[in-house]
Structure formats: C-alpha cells, structure tokens
Short mmCIF file of C-alpha atoms and ligand atoms in Angstrom, two decimals:
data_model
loop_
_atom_site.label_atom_id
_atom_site.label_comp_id
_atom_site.label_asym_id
_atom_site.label_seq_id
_atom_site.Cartn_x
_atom_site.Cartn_y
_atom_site.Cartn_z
CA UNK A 1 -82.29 -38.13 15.64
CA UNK A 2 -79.42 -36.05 15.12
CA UNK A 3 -77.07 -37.26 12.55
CA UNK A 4 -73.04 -37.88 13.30
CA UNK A 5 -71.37 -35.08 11.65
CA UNK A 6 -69.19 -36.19 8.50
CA UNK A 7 -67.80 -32.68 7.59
CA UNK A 8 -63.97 -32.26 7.90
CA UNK A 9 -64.38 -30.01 10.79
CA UNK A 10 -66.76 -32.62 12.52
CA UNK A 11 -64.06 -33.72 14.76
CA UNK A 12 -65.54 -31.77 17.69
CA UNK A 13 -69.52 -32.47 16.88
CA UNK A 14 -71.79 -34.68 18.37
CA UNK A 15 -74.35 -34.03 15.69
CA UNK A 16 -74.06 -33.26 11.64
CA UNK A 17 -76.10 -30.14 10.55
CA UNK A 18 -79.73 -30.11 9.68
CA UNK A 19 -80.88 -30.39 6.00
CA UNK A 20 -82.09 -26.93 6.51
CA UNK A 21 -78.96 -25.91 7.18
CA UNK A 22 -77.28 -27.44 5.06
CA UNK A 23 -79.25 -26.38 2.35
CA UNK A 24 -78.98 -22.91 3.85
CA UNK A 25 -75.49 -22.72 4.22
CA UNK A 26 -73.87 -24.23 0.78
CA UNK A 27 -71.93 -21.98 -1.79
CA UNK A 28 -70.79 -24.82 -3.68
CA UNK A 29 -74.13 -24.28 -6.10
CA UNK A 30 -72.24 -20.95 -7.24
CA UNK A 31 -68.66 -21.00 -5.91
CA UNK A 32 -67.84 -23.78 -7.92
CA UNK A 33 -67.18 -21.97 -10.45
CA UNK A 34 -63.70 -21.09 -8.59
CA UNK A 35 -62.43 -24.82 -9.17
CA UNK A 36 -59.69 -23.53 -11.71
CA UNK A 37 -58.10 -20.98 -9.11
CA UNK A 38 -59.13 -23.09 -6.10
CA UNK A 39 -56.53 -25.91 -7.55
CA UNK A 40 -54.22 -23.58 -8.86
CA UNK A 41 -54.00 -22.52 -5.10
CA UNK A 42 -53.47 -26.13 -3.98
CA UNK A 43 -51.22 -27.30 -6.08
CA UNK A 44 -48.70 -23.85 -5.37
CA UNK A 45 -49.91 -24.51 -1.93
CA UNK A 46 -48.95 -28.14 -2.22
CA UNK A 47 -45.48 -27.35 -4.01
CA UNK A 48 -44.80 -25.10 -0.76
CA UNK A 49 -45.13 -27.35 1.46
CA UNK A 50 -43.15 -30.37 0.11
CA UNK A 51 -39.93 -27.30 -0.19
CA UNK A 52 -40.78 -26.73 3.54
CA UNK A 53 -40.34 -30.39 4.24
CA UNK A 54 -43.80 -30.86 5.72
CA UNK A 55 -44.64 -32.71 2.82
CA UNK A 56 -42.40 -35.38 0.42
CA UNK A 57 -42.01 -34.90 -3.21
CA UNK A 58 -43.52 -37.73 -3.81
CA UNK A 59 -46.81 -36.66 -1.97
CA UNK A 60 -46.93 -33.44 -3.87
CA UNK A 61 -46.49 -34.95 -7.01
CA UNK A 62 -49.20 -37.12 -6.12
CA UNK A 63 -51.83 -34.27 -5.00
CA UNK A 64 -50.43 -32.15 -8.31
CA UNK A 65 -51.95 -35.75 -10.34
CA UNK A 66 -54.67 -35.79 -8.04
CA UNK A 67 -55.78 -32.31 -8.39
CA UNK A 68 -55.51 -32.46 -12.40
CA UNK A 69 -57.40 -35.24 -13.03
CA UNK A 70 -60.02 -33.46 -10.90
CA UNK A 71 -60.32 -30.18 -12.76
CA UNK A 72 -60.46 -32.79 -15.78
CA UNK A 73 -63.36 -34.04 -14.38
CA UNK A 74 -65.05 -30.62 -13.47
CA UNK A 75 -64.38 -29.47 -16.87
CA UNK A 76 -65.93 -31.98 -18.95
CA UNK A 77 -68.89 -31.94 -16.34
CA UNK A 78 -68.63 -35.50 -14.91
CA UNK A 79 -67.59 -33.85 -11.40
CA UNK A 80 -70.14 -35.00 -8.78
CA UNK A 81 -70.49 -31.79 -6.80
CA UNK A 82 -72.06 -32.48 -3.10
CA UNK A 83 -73.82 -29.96 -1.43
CA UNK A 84 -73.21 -31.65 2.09
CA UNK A 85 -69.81 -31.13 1.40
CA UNK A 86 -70.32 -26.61 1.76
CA UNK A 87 -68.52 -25.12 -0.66
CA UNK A 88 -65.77 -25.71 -3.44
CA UNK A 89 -62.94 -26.35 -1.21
CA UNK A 90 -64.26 -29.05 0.45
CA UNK A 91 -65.52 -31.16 -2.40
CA UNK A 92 -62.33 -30.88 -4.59
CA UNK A 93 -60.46 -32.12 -1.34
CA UNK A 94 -62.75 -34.68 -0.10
CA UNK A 95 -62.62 -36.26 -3.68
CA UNK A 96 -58.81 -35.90 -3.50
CA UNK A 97 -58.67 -37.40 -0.86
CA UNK A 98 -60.52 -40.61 -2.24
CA UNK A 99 -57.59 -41.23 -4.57
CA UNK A 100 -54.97 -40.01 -3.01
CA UNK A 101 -54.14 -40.93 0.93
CA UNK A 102 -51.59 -37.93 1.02
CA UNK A 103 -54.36 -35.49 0.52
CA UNK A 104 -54.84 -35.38 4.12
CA UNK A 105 -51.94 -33.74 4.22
CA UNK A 106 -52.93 -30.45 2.12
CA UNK A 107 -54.92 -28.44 4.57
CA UNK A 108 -51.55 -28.20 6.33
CA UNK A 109 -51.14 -24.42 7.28
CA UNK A 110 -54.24 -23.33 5.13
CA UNK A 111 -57.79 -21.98 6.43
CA UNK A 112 -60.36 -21.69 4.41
CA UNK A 113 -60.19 -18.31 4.83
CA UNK A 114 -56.61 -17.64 3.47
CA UNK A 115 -58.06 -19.99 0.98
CA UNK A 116 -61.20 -18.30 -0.21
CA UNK A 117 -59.27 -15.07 0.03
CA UNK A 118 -56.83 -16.15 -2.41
CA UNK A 119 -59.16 -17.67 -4.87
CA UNK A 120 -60.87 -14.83 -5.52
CA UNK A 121 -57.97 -12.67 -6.08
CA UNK A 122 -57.26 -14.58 -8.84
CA UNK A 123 -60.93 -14.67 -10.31
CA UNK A 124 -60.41 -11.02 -9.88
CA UNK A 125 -57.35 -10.76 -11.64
CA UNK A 126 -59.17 -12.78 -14.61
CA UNK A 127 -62.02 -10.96 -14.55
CA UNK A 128 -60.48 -7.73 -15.27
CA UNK A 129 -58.67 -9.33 -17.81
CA UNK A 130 -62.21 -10.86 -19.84
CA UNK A 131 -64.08 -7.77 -19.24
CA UNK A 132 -60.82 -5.08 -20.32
CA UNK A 133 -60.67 -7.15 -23.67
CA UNK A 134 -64.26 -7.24 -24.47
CA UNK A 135 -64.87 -3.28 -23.65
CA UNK A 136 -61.75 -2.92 -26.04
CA UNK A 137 -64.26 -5.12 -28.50
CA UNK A 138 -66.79 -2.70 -27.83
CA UNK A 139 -64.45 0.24 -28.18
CA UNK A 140 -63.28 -1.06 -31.71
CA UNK A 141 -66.68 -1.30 -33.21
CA UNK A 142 -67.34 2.11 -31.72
CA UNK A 143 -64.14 3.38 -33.68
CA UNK A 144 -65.00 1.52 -36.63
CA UNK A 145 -68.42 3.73 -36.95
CA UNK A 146 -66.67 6.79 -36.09
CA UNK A 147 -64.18 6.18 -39.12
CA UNK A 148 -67.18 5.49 -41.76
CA UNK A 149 -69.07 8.14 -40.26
CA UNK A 150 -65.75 10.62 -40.11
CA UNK A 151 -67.28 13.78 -42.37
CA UNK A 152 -70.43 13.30 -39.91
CA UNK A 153 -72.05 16.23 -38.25
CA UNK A 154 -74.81 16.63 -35.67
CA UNK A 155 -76.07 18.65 -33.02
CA UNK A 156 -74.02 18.20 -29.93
CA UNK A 157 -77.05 18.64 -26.71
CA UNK A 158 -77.00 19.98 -23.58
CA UNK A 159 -80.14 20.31 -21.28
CA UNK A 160 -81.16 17.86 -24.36
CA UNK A 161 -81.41 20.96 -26.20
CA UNK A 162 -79.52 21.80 -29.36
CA UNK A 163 -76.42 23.52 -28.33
CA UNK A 164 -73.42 23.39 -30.66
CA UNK A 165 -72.41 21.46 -33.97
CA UNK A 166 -70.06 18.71 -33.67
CA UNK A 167 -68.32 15.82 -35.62
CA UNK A 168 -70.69 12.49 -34.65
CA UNK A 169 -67.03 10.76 -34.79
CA UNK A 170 -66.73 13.49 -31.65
CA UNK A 171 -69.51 11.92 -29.77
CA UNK A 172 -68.52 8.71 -30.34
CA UNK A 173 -64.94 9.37 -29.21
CA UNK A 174 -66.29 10.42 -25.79
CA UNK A 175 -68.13 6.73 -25.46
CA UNK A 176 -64.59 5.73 -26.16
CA UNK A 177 -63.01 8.14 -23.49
CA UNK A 178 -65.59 6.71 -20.72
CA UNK A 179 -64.94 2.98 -21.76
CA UNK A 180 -61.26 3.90 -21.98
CA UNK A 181 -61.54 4.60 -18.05
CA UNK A 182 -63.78 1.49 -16.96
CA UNK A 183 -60.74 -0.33 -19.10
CA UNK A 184 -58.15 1.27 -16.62
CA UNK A 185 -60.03 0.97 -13.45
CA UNK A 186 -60.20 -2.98 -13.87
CA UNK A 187 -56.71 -2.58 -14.42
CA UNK A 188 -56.25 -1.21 -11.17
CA UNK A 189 -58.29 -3.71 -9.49
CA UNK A 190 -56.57 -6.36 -11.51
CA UNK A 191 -53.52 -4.18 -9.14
CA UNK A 192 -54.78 -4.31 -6.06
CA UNK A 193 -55.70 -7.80 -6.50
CA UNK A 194 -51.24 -9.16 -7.14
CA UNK A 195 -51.25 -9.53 -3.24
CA UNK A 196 -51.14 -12.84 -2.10
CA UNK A 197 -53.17 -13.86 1.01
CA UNK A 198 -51.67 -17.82 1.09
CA UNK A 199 -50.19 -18.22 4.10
CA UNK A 200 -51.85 -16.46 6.88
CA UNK A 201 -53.87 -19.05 8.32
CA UNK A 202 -57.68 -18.46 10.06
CA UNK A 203 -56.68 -15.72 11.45
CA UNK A 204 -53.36 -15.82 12.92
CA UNK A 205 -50.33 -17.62 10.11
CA UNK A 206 -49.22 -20.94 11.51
CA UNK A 207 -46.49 -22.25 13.90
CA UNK A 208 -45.70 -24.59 10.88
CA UNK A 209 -41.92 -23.45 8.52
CA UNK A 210 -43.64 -22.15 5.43
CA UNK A 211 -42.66 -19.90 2.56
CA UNK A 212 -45.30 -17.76 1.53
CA UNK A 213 -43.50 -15.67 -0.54
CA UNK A 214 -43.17 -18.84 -2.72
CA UNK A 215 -46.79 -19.47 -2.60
CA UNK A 216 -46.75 -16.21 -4.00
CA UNK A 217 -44.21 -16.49 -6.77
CA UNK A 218 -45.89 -20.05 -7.97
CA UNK A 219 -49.62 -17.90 -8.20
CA UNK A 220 -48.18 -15.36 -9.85
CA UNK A 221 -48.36 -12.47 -7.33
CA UNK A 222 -45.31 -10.85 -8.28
CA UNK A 223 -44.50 -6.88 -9.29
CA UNK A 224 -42.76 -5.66 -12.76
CA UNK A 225 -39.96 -7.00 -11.33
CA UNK A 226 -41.30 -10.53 -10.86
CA UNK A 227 -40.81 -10.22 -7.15
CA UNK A 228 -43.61 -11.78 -4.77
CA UNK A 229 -46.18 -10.12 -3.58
CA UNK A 230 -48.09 -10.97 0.20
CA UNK A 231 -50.38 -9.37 2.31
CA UNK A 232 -48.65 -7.86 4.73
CA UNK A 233 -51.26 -8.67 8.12
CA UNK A 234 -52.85 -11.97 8.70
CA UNK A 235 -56.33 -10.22 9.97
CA UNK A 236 -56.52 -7.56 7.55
CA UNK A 237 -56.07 -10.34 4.72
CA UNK A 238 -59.17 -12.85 5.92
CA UNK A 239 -61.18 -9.83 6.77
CA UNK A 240 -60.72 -7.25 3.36
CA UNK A 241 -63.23 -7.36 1.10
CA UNK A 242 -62.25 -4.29 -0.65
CA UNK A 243 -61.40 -6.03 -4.06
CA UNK A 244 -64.83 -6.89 -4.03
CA UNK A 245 -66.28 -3.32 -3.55
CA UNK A 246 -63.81 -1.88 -5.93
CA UNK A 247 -64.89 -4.49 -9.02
CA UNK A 248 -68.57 -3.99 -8.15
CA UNK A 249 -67.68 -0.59 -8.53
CA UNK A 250 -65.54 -0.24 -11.16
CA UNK A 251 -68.32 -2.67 -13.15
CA UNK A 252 -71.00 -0.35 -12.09
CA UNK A 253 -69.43 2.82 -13.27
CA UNK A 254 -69.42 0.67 -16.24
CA UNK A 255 -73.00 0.32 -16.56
CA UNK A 256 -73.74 3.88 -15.78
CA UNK A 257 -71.67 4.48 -18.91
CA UNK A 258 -73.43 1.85 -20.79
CA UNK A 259 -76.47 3.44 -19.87
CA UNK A 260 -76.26 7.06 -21.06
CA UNK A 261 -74.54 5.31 -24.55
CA UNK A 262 -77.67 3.28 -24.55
CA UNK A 263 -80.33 6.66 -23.93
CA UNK A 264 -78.15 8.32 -26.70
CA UNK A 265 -78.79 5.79 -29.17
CA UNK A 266 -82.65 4.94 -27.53
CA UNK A 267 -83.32 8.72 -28.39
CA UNK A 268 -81.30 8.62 -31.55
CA UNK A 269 -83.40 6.05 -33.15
CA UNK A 270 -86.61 7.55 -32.49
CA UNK A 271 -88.61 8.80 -35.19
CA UNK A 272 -87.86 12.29 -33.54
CA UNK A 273 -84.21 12.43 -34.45
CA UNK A 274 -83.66 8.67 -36.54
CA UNK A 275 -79.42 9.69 -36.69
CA UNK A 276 -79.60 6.24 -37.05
CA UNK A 277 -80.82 2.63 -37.65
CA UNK A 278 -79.86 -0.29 -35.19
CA UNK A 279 -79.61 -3.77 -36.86
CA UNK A 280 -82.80 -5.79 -36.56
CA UNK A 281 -80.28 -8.52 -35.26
CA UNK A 282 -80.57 -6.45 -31.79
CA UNK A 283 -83.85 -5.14 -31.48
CA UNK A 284 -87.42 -6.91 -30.86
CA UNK A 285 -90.90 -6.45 -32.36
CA UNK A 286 -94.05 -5.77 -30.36
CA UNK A 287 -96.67 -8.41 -30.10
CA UNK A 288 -99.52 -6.17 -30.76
CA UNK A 289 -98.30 -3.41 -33.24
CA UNK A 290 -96.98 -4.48 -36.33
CA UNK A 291 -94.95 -1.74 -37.25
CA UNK A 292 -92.73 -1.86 -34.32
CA UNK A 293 -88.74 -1.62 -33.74
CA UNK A 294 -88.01 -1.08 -30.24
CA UNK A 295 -84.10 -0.91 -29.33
CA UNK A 296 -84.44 -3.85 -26.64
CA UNK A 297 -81.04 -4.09 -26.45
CA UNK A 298 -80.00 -0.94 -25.40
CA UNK A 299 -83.11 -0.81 -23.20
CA UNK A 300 -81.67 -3.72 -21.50
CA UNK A 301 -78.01 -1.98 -20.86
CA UNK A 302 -79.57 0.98 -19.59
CA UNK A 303 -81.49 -1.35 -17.20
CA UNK A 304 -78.69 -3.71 -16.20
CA UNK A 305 -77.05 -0.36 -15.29
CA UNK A 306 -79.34 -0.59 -12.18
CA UNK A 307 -78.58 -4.60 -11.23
CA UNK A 308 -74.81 -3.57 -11.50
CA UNK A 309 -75.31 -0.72 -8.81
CA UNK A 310 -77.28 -3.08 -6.79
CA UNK A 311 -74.32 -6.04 -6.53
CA UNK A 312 -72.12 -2.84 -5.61
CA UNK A 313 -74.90 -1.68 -2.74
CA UNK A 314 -75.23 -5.35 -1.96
CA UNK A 315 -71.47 -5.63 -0.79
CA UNK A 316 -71.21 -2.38 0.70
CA UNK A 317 -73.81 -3.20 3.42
CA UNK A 318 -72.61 -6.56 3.58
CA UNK A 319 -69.21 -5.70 5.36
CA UNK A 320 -70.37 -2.57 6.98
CA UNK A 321 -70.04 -2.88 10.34
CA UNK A 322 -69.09 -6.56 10.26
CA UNK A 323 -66.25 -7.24 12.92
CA UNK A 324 -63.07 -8.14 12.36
CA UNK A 325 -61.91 -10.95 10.91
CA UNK A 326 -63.58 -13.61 8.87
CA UNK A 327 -67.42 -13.94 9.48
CA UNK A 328 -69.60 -16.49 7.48
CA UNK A 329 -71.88 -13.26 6.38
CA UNK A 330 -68.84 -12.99 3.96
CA UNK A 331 -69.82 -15.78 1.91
CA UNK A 332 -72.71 -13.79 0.70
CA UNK A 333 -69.84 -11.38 -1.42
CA UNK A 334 -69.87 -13.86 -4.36
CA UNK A 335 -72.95 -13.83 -6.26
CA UNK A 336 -73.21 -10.11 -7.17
CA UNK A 337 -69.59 -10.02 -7.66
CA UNK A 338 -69.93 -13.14 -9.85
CA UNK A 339 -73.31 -11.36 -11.59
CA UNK A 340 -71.42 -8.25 -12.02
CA UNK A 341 -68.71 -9.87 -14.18
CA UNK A 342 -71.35 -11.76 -15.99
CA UNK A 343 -73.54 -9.26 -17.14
CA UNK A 344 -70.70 -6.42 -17.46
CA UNK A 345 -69.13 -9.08 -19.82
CA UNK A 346 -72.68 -10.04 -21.28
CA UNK A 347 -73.31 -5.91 -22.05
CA UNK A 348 -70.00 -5.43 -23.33
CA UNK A 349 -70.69 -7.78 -26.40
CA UNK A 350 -74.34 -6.58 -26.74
CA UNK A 351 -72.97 -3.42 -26.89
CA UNK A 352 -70.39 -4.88 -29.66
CA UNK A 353 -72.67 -6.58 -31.48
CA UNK A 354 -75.45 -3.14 -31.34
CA UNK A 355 -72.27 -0.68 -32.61
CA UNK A 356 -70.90 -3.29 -35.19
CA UNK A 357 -74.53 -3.33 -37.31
CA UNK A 358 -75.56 0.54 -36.59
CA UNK A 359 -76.00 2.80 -39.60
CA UNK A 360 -76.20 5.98 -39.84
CA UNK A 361 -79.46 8.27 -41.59
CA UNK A 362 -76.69 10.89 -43.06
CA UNK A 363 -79.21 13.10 -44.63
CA UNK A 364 -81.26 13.22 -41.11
CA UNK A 365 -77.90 14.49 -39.59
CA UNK A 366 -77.18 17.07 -42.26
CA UNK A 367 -81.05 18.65 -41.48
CA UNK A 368 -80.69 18.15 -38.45
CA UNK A 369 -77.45 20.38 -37.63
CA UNK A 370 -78.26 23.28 -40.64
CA UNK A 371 -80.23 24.77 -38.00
CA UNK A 372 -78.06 28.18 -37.97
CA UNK A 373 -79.11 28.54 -34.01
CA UNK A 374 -76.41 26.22 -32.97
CA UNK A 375 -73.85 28.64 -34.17
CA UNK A 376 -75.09 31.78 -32.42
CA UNK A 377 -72.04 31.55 -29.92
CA UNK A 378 -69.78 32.23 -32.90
CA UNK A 379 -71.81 35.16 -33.31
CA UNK A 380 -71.14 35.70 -30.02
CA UNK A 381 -67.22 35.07 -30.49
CA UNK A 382 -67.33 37.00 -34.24
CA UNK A 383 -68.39 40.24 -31.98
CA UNK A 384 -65.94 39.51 -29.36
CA UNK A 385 -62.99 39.81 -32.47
CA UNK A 386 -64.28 43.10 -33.02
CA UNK A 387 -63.98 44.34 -29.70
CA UNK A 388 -67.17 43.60 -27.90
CA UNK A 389 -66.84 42.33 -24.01
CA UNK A 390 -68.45 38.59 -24.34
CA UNK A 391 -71.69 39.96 -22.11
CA UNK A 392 -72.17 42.63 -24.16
CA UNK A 393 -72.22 40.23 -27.11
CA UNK A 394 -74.51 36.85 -25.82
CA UNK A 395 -77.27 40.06 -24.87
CA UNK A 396 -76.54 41.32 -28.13
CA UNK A 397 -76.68 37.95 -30.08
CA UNK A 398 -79.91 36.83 -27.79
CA UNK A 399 -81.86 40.15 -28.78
CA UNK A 400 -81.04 38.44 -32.55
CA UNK A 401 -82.54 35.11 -32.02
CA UNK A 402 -85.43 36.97 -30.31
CA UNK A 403 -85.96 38.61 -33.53
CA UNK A 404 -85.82 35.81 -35.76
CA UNK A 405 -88.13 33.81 -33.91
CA UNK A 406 -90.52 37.06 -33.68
CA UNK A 407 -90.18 37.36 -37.65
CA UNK A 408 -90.17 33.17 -38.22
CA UNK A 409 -87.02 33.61 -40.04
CA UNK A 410 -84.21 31.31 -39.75
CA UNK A 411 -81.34 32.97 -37.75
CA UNK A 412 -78.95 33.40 -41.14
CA UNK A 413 -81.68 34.91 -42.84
CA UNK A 414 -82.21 38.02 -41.20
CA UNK A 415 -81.71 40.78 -43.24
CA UNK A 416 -78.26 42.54 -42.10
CA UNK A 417 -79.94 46.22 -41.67
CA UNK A 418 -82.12 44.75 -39.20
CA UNK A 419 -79.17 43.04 -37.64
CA UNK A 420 -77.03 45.77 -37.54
CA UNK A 421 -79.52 47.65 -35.38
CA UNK A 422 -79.49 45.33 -32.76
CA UNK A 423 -75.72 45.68 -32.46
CA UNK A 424 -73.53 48.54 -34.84
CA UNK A 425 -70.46 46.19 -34.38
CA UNK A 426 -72.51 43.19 -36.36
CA UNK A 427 -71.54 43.88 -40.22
CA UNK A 428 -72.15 42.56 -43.56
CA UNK A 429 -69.53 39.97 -43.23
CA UNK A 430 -72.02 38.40 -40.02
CA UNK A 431 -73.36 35.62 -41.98
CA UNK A 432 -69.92 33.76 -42.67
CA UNK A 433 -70.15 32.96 -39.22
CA UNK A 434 -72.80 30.51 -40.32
CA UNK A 435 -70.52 28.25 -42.50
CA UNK A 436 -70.65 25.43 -41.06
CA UNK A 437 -67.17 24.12 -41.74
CA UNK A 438 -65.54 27.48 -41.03
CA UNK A 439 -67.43 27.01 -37.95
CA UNK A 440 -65.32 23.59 -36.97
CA UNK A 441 -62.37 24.21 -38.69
CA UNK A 442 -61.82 27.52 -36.11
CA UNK A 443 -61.83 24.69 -33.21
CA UNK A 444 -58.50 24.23 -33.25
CA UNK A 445 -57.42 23.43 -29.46
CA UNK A 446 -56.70 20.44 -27.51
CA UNK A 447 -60.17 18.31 -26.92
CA UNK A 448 -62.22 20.45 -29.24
CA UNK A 449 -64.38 18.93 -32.11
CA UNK A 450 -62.39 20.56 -35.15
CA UNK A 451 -61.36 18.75 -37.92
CA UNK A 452 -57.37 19.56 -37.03
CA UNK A 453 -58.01 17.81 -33.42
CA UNK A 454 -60.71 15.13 -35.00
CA UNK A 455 -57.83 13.64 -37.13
CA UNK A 456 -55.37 13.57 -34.14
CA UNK A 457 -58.25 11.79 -32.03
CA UNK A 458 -58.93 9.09 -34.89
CA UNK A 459 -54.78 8.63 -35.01
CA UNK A 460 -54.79 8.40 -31.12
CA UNK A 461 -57.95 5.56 -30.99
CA UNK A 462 -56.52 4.29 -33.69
CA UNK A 463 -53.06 3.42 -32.27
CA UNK A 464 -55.16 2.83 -28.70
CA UNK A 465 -57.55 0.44 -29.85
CA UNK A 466 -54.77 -1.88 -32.61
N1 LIG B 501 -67.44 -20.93 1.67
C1 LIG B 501 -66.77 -20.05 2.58
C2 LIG B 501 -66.89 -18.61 2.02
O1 LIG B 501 -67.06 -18.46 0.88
C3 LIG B 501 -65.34 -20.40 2.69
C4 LIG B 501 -64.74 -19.91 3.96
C5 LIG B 501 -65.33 -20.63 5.10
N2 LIG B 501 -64.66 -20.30 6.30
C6 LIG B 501 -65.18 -20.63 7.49
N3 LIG B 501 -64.51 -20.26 8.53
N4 LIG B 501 -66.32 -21.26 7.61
O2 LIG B 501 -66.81 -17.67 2.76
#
C-alpha cells in the first residue's frame, strides 16, 4: 500500500514516493554541504520579507534564532539529515519548523529553484575565492624555487628536443604565467556569479510586495559601488547553468595546466635528465623493486587533469538541449561541480607541497645545457649582423652542424678553416657566439629569458605573489 505523502509539496498527493524513489531522487547526501549559503539565503530572505510586511519582526527574529542554532547543529555534526526529506532545503526548514511555528512562513515568495539558484552562486563565489588563494600558495612555492635556483640554466625544449638555453627561473615563471590566468578566470566566475537570483519565484516572481534588490544587498550581490545586483529575467535565472560550465571550465583549464607542470617535472626527474629531486614526502615506492622513486604525485595531477575535464563534459551534456526552465535533470550539476572544487583545491596544495621540497641537481643542468647545439641560432643571428639574409644563414649554420656530427666534434670545436668554408662570412670571432652568458645577456626584449628581463620578471612575481 501506497504511503500518504509527508513532503511539503504533498498537499496535492494521494500517495508518498516509493523508497526507490526516494532513494533515487535525494541530493541531500551531497548538497548538504550548501547549509552555510542555504541559511545565509533564508535569513536575507527572511529579513526581506518582515521589511515587506509579509512577515513581523518578531517572526524574523525568530527564524534568524532558528536558523543559527541549526547551522550550529550542522556544524558540530549533531544535525540529523533525512533523506525522505530530498535535499538541503527541505531538511533545514522542516527542522525549523519544529521549533519555530513562524517557519511556515519562510517559503513565502521563494521556489526552490530561485533557491538552489542562489545557493550556488554563493558556493561559487567561495569557491573561487579557496581555490585563487591556494593556486597563489602554489604560485609562491613556485617563486620561491625560481629565486634559489635564479643563476639556473637549462635547455628550454620544443618537439621535446633541445632547442634553446634558458634561465630554469624562466620556465618556472611560465608555470606562474598559466596559474596566474586560472587565478583570473575564477575571478571572473567569482563575477559572473554577484547576480542575485532571490526573488524570481518557480518560474514566474510572485504577486507578493517584495524587494529583491534587498535580498540582494543583505547576500552581498552588489558592484564596486556596493549597489545590488539581480538577475534581470525570472526564466533565464532558474534555467542558467552557465556558472556551472564556466567553473568546470575554468577548473579544468586548471588541470590541463597542472598536467603539463606535472610531465615537466615526471620527465625531469627521470634518470634521463634528473634537473631535479622531488621530496620523498610526495612520491611512493614500488612494492616489488626496491630501488624505486616514482613521482606519484605528479602522476596523480596529470591524471586528475582528465576527472576535471570529465565534470566539465558532464555538465555540458547535462543542459544541452534541456528545455527551458527548471528541470529536475538539473540536480545532477552538483557533484562534478562540487568534485571539481575539491580536487582543483586538493591539486593545488599537492602541487604546493611537491614545489616547496623540490631540489634542484645543479651540476646535471650545467651538462646538460653546455651542449653548444642549442646556440646554433645565434650563429644564425651572428651571420645575419654581418649581412647574411636569415635563410641564407640557418642553410649555412645547418651545413655546420652536419659537419660536426659527420666529424663527432662538438659544434664549438670545429676548427674555424673548416668553418669558414662552409660560409666566407663565418670568421675567427664565430666561437664567442658560444658563451653562454653572452648568449642570454643579448636577450634583452620584453618576455625574453635574459638576465635584464629575468630580474624584472622576479620583481614583477615578486610584487604579484606578496
Ligand atoms: N534539489 C533540487 C536541485 O538541486 C532543488 C530544486 C528542486 N526544484 C524542484 N522543482 N523540484 O535541483
């Protein structure tokens, strides 16, 4: 036998839902982690509605008691959460309504759905917050290598071949220019998220007096200016789910970046290059061979790179071609957003903690970028000074490697006769080109690895990152 229906919208039900279905349809099991914004909506919500004279002071002050004593108890855990109840919203105002009569009275002008909507724009604007300080974390340790490590060279790759020497500090401030971004695209979704759905209802506002632009004001969806902020169509607002695309996204991009630091330093610490040692305090053993490091933890960024992409593909097909307005499919758009911030904010400090205890094999560097081949575009450039059109001079300056590899010579070592024959403008002066820090200290413009523009960079982190 069917069961009366006890849910607050049971009014119209013969029969409560199945265990099945309730089971199937619950988000309380991971939405209650909105409890904190889900109250800080009522009790602006509340507020509103005792100025609009729907409710009396004295009822508002009694749901503002209500409601903190409530996120008392869901914060030192003694909060009975009920699945039969759905989701968050319910069971914080079913158990208001326990102690207080004049709960009844909050769902006044409010849906769910303006509800739901607004909670997570304020997760959202959180979230952005936790995650931009904890890149920042990861950002400082980064610097804080970069300045040990500031005299530093290597071979910069391309093609993962040896292409041209640069400062390590110079790699490492590109990490920083990619984490600088993921830092200002969660401040533009912490942006887009200042917009204040409160107020519009199911679907359609209310024929009730309210003020929503004092909803907004109380949440704290006001510009520069402190004016409030509101969403400006009562559909669009129960139906967007952009905010949710654009953090999944804006995480993911994040993870892509974590994952090409994370090769870098996977390929770094290989026996094949060892630039440098991660601390044992972040990588793992292997059960069967003894003399094993293995860089687990920037294994795992590189792989939660792929879970991040997935909570982004996740909510893309979720809303694609979903009608207009709210639809319950929308309730699935929590747990990868929630999993995004977790394990974005979870990589962050792994990343941190990897960076903070890295050292670096200087003398594996040093061999590493003698190898004079890296500078055979200054030869290049040296013949270009003297006249030669650049073509003319990379054939010229190929034919020269060709010969050094025929004669298994290093590059610098040719003798300068033999040189000279390959092109008359290469003269006896050809081998300064091979000075290493001649050859940085002539890389003098904007963005360019020399020493001039390296010290400008660590002032510019420096004053970015305090
Ligand atoms: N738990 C629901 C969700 O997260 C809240 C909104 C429910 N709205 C509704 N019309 N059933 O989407």
């Amino acid at each position: 036998m069917a069961k009366k229906s006890q849910a607050t919208w049971g009014g119209r039900f013969t029969a409560g839902p199945a265990d099945l279905m309730l089971q199937f349809s619950e988000s309380v099991s991971f939405d209650r982690r909105l409890a904190p914004f889900d109250v800080a909506g009522s009790k602006a919500h509340s507020a509103m509605l005792a100025r609009a004279g729907l409710i009396t002071a004295k009822e508002r002050d009694a749901i503002h008691a209500g409601l903190d004593a409530i996120l008392a108890e869901i914060e030192a855990g003694k909060f009975h959460w009920d699945t039969k109840l759905e989701d968050v919203h319910m069971n914080i105002e079913a158990a208001l309504t326990k102690s207080v009569p004049a709960a009844a009275k909050l769902h006044t002008a409010r849906s769910r759905n303006d509800q739901v909507a607004t909670d997570m724009r304020l997760f959202f604007k959180h979230a952005c917050a936790v995650l931009r300080e904890k890149i920042l974390g990861a950002q400082r340790a980064l610097l804080a290598v970069a300045v040990v490590n500031r005299d530093v060279l290597i071979p910069g790759y391309t093609h993962l071949q040896r292409a041209q020497p640069v400062y390590l500090a110079h790699h490492l401030f590109a990490w920083l220019e990619m984490l600088e971004r993921d830092r200002s695209r969660l401040g533009d979704v912490a942006t887009h998220a200042n917009w204040c759905p409160l107020g519009v209802g199911a679907i359609a506002g209310t024929t009730l007096p309210i003020d929503r632009e004092f909803t907004a004001k109380a949440l704290g969806f006001v510009d520069a200016k402190g004016r409030p902020q509101v969403t400006q169509n009562s559909m669009d607002t129960v139906a967007d789910r952009d905010l949710f695309i654009e953090f999944a996204a804006a995480c993911a991009t994040f993870g892509v970046h974590l994952s090409r630091m994370a090769e870098d330093l996977i390929l770094w610490t290989s026996a094949e290059f060892r630039f440098v040692d991660l601390p044992d305090e972040f990588c793992t053993g292997s059960s069967l061979m003894p003399q094993k490091k293995n860089s687990d933890s920037c294994e795992l960024l590189r792989g939660k790179s792929a879970r991040l992409q997935g909570n982004l593909h996740t909510l893309l097909t979720l809303v694609k071609g979903l009608p207009l307005t709210y639809n319950r499919d929308l309730q699935e758009d929590k747990p990868p957003v929630f999993d995004s911030f977790d394990q974005a904010a979870l990589c962050a400090d792994v990343l941190a903690g990897t960076v903070a205890g890295l050292t670096v094999r200087r003398d594996r560097c040093a061999a590493a970028v003698s190898d004079p081949t890296l500078l055979a575009t200054d030869l290049a450039d040296y013949l270009v000074m003297k006249g030669v059109p650049f073509r003319e001079a990379h054939h010229a300056v190929g034919a020269v490697v060709r010969l050094a590899e025929t004669n298994a010579v290093a590059l610098d070592q040719l003798p300068t006769e033999e040189v000279h024959k390959v092109h008359p403008a290469i003269g006896p002066d050809w081998t300064e080109v091979f000075d290493l820090s001649r050859a940085l200290a002539k890389r003098t413009g904007t963005g360019m690895p020399g020493p001039k523009q390296l010290a400008r960079q660590f002032n510019r982190w420096k004053r970015l990152l305090k």
